[in-house]
Amino acid sequence: LQNSGLNSPLLRDLPNEIMAIMTLADETAHDARAYLAVNLRRDHFFDPRTTEIHRLIMALAKRRKNLPSWKTLKAASQLSAEAKELLDEESYPPVKTEGDAEQIISVLERLRQGRVIITMYDATMDKMQAEDADPQEAFTIIEQGLLDARAFSSDEALRVSPNGNLAEALEALLERKSPSTIPTGFRDFDDEAGGLPRGGLTTIAASSGGGKSCMALQICVNAFWDGYSCALVTLEMNRDQMLGRMAANVANVNYRDINLQGNTIRGKLHTLSDMQKTKMRKAKDKMLKHTEDTGARLEIFPMQDTTISEIALQLRAFDYDIIVIDYINLLNKDDSGEQNEAQALGEIARIAKVQASSTNSAWIVLA
């Protein structure tokens, strides 16, 4: 792989690419065709001919609201002669079952991931061989490459059609045993919305000083007591500031008194009362016992000079139920090229949504 790069036969599988195309063009392969239409990505294809055909299929489907047939593709003036010749290939027929379609996706996804890794390796080596090489730029390439390699959603589509899956999907929903949401602890909101959606992104927006951080911390504290694990990434407060806020919350101690601890005001040293200190120590003991009994975690990470991709990679392995980013405007932008501020923030939100979906966690971004 190192010697041949993306030209390695280990990173491409033309037969599976052809079968995917043939199935998309087969009007009789209902289940397999629908499954591939939903789950195939443009970068699942490596051969320029299959890439060309897939691009046209999706463009026509978007315009006509249904997938084009084999005859339509053969007659399409947009296709090159080489691509049309591939459509006459009889060695790799379309598949008929959803199980076979899943197998095609599995193979093409593994190869796609391999190509992403090789591209990441080449770009990293090129960057590090430059005279003014900056390891931080190489880290960014690696982080984005790993996210791209992992970013694949296998959520099944909902199909209301003669051969669709509405009945099975509805029964699965009715018989669901585990909740798809995490309660926030704010009763009125949870009664209406059920809580935070697993696999989804929630945005909390307010003006500066509007209480976003306090609300996010309260959600995390509430979830912790309910047995969930939470990570709160703060880009504007240090550890002592966040500890003070959390202690004030769980011990019911005035945060102003905690914040002023050790300060001299009008010539007098401000200290917490013995009763306040006792309440905070008891709250600490209660939290430690709770985490031992339930396995729930509440972890706060003060970070600076970081991107959403870096955060996602650092937290991915720790199986959090809730991840909070405080807040989006303080994040460094990933390599966004010519994107304006709005586009860059949109890209941050997209990455957060992908990570929430792939880890089945609830992400909260403050804005």
C-alpha positions in Angstrom: 0.0 0.0 0.0 2.8 2.4 0.9 4.5 1.8 -2.5 1.4 1.8 -4.7 -0.9 4.2 -2.8 -4.5 4.5 -4.2 -3.5 2.5 -7.3 -3.3 -0.6 -5.1 -5.8 -3.3 -6.1 -6.4 -3.8 -2.4 -8.3 -0.5 -2.4 -10.7 -1.0 -5.2 -13.2 -3.6 -6.2 -14.7 -3.0 -9.7 -17.0 -6.1 -9.6 -18.8 -4.8 -6.5 -19.0 -1.3 -8.0 -20.6 -2.6 -11.2 -23.1 -4.7 -9.2 -24.0 -1.7 -7.2 -24.6 0.3 -10.4 -26.6 -2.5 -12.1 -28.8 -2.9 -9.0 -29.6 0.8 -8.9 -30.6 0.5 -12.6 -32.7 -2.6 -12.1 -36.4 -1.8 -11.7 -37.1 -5.4 -10.4 -34.6 -5.3 -7.5 -36.9 -3.3 -5.2 -35.4 -3.9 -1.7 -31.8 -4.1 -2.8 -32.2 -1.0 -5.0 -33.8 1.1 -2.3 -31.1 0.0 0.2 -28.3 1.0 -2.1 -29.9 4.3 -3.1 -29.9 5.3 0.6 -26.6 4.0 1.8 -24.2 4.4 -1.2 -21.9 7.4 -1.0 -20.2 9.1 -4.0 -16.8 8.1 -2.6 -17.8 4.4 -2.4 -16.9 4.4 -6.1 -13.3 4.5 -7.3 -13.5 3.7 -11.0 -14.2 6.8 -13.1 -16.9 5.1 -15.1 -18.9 3.8 -12.1 -18.4 7.2 -10.5 -19.8 8.9 -13.5 -22.8 6.6 -13.7 -23.6 6.9 -10.0 -23.4 10.7 -10.2 -25.9 10.7 -13.1 -28.2 8.2 -11.3 -28.5 10.4 -8.2 -28.9 13.6 -10.3 -31.8 12.1 -12.3 -33.3 10.6 -9.1 -33.3 14.1 -7.5 -34.8 15.7 -10.5 -37.4 13.0 -11.3 -38.1 11.8 -7.7 -37.3 8.2 -8.7 -34.3 6.1 -9.8 -33.7 5.9 -13.6 -33.8 2.6 -15.4 -31.1 0.8 -17.3 -32.6 1.9 -20.6 -32.7 5.5 -19.4 -29.0 5.4 -18.5 -28.1 3.8 -21.8 -29.9 6.6 -23.7 -28.5 9.4 -21.6 -26.4 11.8 -23.6 -24.5 12.9 -20.5 -22.7 9.5 -20.2 -19.4 8.9 -21.9 -19.0 5.9 -24.3 -16.8 4.2 -21.7 -19.5 4.4 -19.0 -22.2 3.1 -21.4 -20.0 0.2 -22.4 -19.7 -0.7 -18.7 -23.5 -0.9 -18.5 -23.4 -3.7 -21.0 -21.2 -5.8 -18.6 -23.0 -9.1 -18.0 -20.4 -10.8 -15.7 -21.7 -8.9 -12.7 -25.5 -8.9 -12.6 -27.6 -6.9 -10.1 -28.4 -8.3 -6.7 -32.0 -8.9 -5.7 -32.0 -9.1 -1.8 -31.3 -6.4 0.8 -28.8 -8.8 2.4 -26.8 -8.9 -0.8 -27.0 -5.2 -1.0 -25.7 -4.9 2.6 -22.7 -7.1 1.6 -21.9 -4.8 -1.3 -22.0 -1.7 1.0 -19.8 -3.5 3.5 -17.1 -4.2 0.9 -17.2 -0.8 -0.6 -17.2 1.0 2.7 -14.1 -1.0 3.9 -12.3 0.0 0.7 -13.4 3.6 1.0 -12.0 3.8 4.5 -8.7 2.3 3.2 -8.5 5.0 0.5 -9.1 7.7 3.1 -6.3 6.4 5.2 -3.9 6.3 2.3 -4.8 9.8 1.2 -4.3 11.0 4.8 -0.9 9.3 5.0 0.3 10.8 1.7 -0.9 14.3 2.7 0.7 14.0 6.1 4.0 12.9 4.7 3.9 15.7 2.1 3.3 18.2 4.8 6.0 16.9 7.1 8.6 16.9 4.3 8.3 20.6 3.7 11.0 22.8 5.0 8.6 24.8 7.2 6.7 21.6 8.4 4.3 22.3 11.2 3.2 19.2 13.2 -0.1 20.9 14.1 -1.1 21.0 10.5 -0.2 17.3 10.1 -2.3 16.6 13.2 -5.3 18.4 11.6 -4.9 16.2 8.4 -4.8 13.0 10.5 -7.8 14.0 12.7 -9.9 14.9 9.7 -8.9 11.8 7.9 -9.9 9.6 10.8 -13.3 11.3 11.1 -13.9 10.9 7.3 -12.9 7.2 7.5 -15.4 6.6 10.4 -18.2 8.9 9.1 -20.6 6.4 7.7 -24.2 6.2 8.7 -25.9 2.8 8.4 -29.3 4.1 9.5 -32.0 2.2 7.6 -34.3 4.2 5.4 -38.1 4.2 6.0 -39.8 3.1 2.9 -43.6 3.3 2.5 -44.1 1.3 -0.7 -45.4 -2.1 -1.7 -42.1 -3.7 -0.8 -41.2 -1.2 1.9 -40.5 -1.7 5.6 -43.2 0.5 7.2 -44.8 -2.4 9.0 -41.6 -3.8 10.5 -40.3 -0.3 11.4 -43.6 0.5 13.2 -43.6 -2.7 15.2 -40.0 -2.1 16.2 -40.9 1.4 17.4 -43.9 0.1 19.3 -41.8 -2.7 21.0 -38.8 -0.5 21.7 -37.5 -1.2 25.2 -34.7 1.5 25.5 -35.4 5.2 25.1 -34.1 7.2 22.2 -33.8 10.3 24.2 -32.0 11.4 27.4 -34.0 13.5 29.9 -32.6 17.0 30.6 -34.2 17.2 34.1 -36.2 20.2 33.0 -39.6 18.7 33.5 -41.7 20.8 31.1 -39.3 20.3 28.2 -38.9 16.6 28.9 -42.7 16.1 29.0 -43.1 17.7 25.6 -40.0 16.6 23.7 -38.8 13.5 25.7 -35.4 15.0 26.3 -32.2 15.2 24.2 -32.3 12.9 21.1 -29.6 10.3 21.0 -27.7 10.5 17.7 -28.7 14.1 17.3 -27.4 17.6 17.8 -29.1 20.2 20.0 -28.2 23.9 19.9 -28.7 26.2 22.9 -28.5 29.8 21.7 -28.6 33.0 23.7 -26.9 36.4 23.9 -23.7 36.8 25.9 -24.5 36.3 29.6 -27.8 34.8 28.8 -27.3 31.7 30.8 -26.2 29.1 28.2 -23.3 27.7 30.2 -25.4 27.5 33.4 -28.2 25.7 31.6 -25.7 23.2 30.0 -24.1 22.5 33.3 -27.5 21.9 34.9 -28.4 19.5 32.2 -25.2 17.6 32.8 -25.7 17.5 36.6 -29.2 16.3 36.2 -28.2 13.6 33.7 -25.4 12.5 36.0 -27.8 12.0 38.9 -30.0 10.0 36.5 -27.1 7.6 35.8 -25.8 9.0 32.5 -22.2 9.9 31.6 -21.5 13.5 30.4 -18.6 15.4 29.0 -18.6 19.2 29.1 -16.0 20.9 27.0 -15.5 24.5 27.9 -13.4 26.9 25.8 -13.9 30.0 28.0 -13.5 28.8 31.6 -10.7 27.1 33.5 -11.1 24.1 35.8 -11.5 26.1 39.0 -14.3 28.2 37.5 -16.2 25.1 36.4 -15.5 23.3 39.7 -16.9 26.3 41.5 -20.1 26.4 39.4 -20.6 22.6 39.8 -20.0 22.8 43.5 -22.5 25.6 43.9 -25.0 23.6 42.0 -24.8 20.3 43.8 -24.1 21.7 47.3 -26.6 24.5 47.0 -24.0 27.1 48.0 -24.0 30.7 46.6 -21.5 30.7 43.6 -20.6 34.3 44.5 -19.2 33.1 47.8 -17.2 30.4 46.1 -15.9 32.7 43.4 -14.7 35.3 46.0 -13.0 32.7 48.2 -9.5 34.0 49.0 -10.1 37.5 47.7 -9.5 40.6 49.8 -12.5 42.9 49.7 -12.3 46.3 51.4 -9.3 45.1 53.3 -11.0 41.9 54.5 -10.2 38.4 53.4 -13.3 36.7 52.0 -13.7 33.0 53.0 -16.4 30.4 52.9 -18.2 29.6 56.1 -17.6 26.3 57.9 -21.2 25.4 57.1 -20.6 26.1 53.4 -17.4 24.0 53.3 -19.2 21.1 55.0 -22.0 21.2 52.5 -19.6 21.1 49.6 -17.6 18.2 51.1 -20.8 16.2 51.7 -21.9 16.9 48.1 -18.5 15.7 46.9 -18.9 12.4 48.9 -22.4 12.0 47.5 -21.2 12.4 43.9 -18.3 9.9 44.4 -20.6 7.3 45.9 -23.1 7.8 43.1 -20.4 7.3 40.4 -19.2 4.1 42.2 -22.8 2.8 42.5 -24.0 3.6 39.0 -20.9 4.1 36.8 -22.2 7.5 35.8 -19.6 10.1 35.0 -19.5 13.9 34.9 -16.2 15.1 33.3 -15.3 18.7 32.5 -12.6 19.5 30.0 -11.3 23.1 29.8 -9.7 23.4 26.3 -8.2 26.1 24.2 -7.1 26.4 20.6 -8.9 23.3 19.4 -11.3 22.2 16.7 -14.4 20.2 16.7 -12.6 17.3 15.0 -9.9 17.3 17.7 -12.6 17.2 20.4 -14.5 14.4 18.7 -11.4 12.2 18.4 -10.4 12.8 22.0 -13.8 11.9 23.4 -15.0 9.2 21.0 -13.5 6.3 22.9 -15.1 7.2 26.3 -18.7 6.3 25.6 -20.4 9.5 26.8 -24.2 9.8 26.7 -24.0 13.6 26.5 -21.3 15.8 25.1 -21.5 19.6 25.5 -19.4 22.1 23.6 -19.3 25.6 25.2 -19.2 27.3 22.8 -19.2 27.1 19.0 -17.7 30.5 18.2 -14.6 29.8 20.3 -13.7 26.7 18.3 -10.9 26.9 15.8 -12.2 26.3 12.3 -11.1 23.1 10.6 -9.3 23.6 7.3 -12.2 25.3 5.6 -10.6 26.8 2.6 -12.6 29.8 1.2 -15.5 29.2 3.5 -17.0 32.3 5.2 -17.9 32.4 8.9 -21.4 31.1 8.5 -20.2 28.2 6.3 -17.4 27.3 8.8 -19.9 27.2 11.6 -22.2 25.1 9.5 -19.3 22.7 8.9 -18.7 22.5 12.7 -22.4 21.6 13.3 -22.2 19.0 10.5 -19.2 17.3 12.1 -20.9 17.4 15.5 -24.1 15.8 14.0 -22.1 13.1 12.3 -20.3 12.2 15.6 -23.5 12.2 17.6 -25.0 9.8 15.0 -22.1 7.5 14.9 -21.7 7.2 18.7 -25.5 7.3 19.5 -24.8 10.1 21.9 -26.6 13.5 22.4 -24.4 16.5 21.4 -25.2 20.0 22.7 -23.5 23.0 21.1 -23.9 26.4 22.7 -24.1 29.4 20.3 
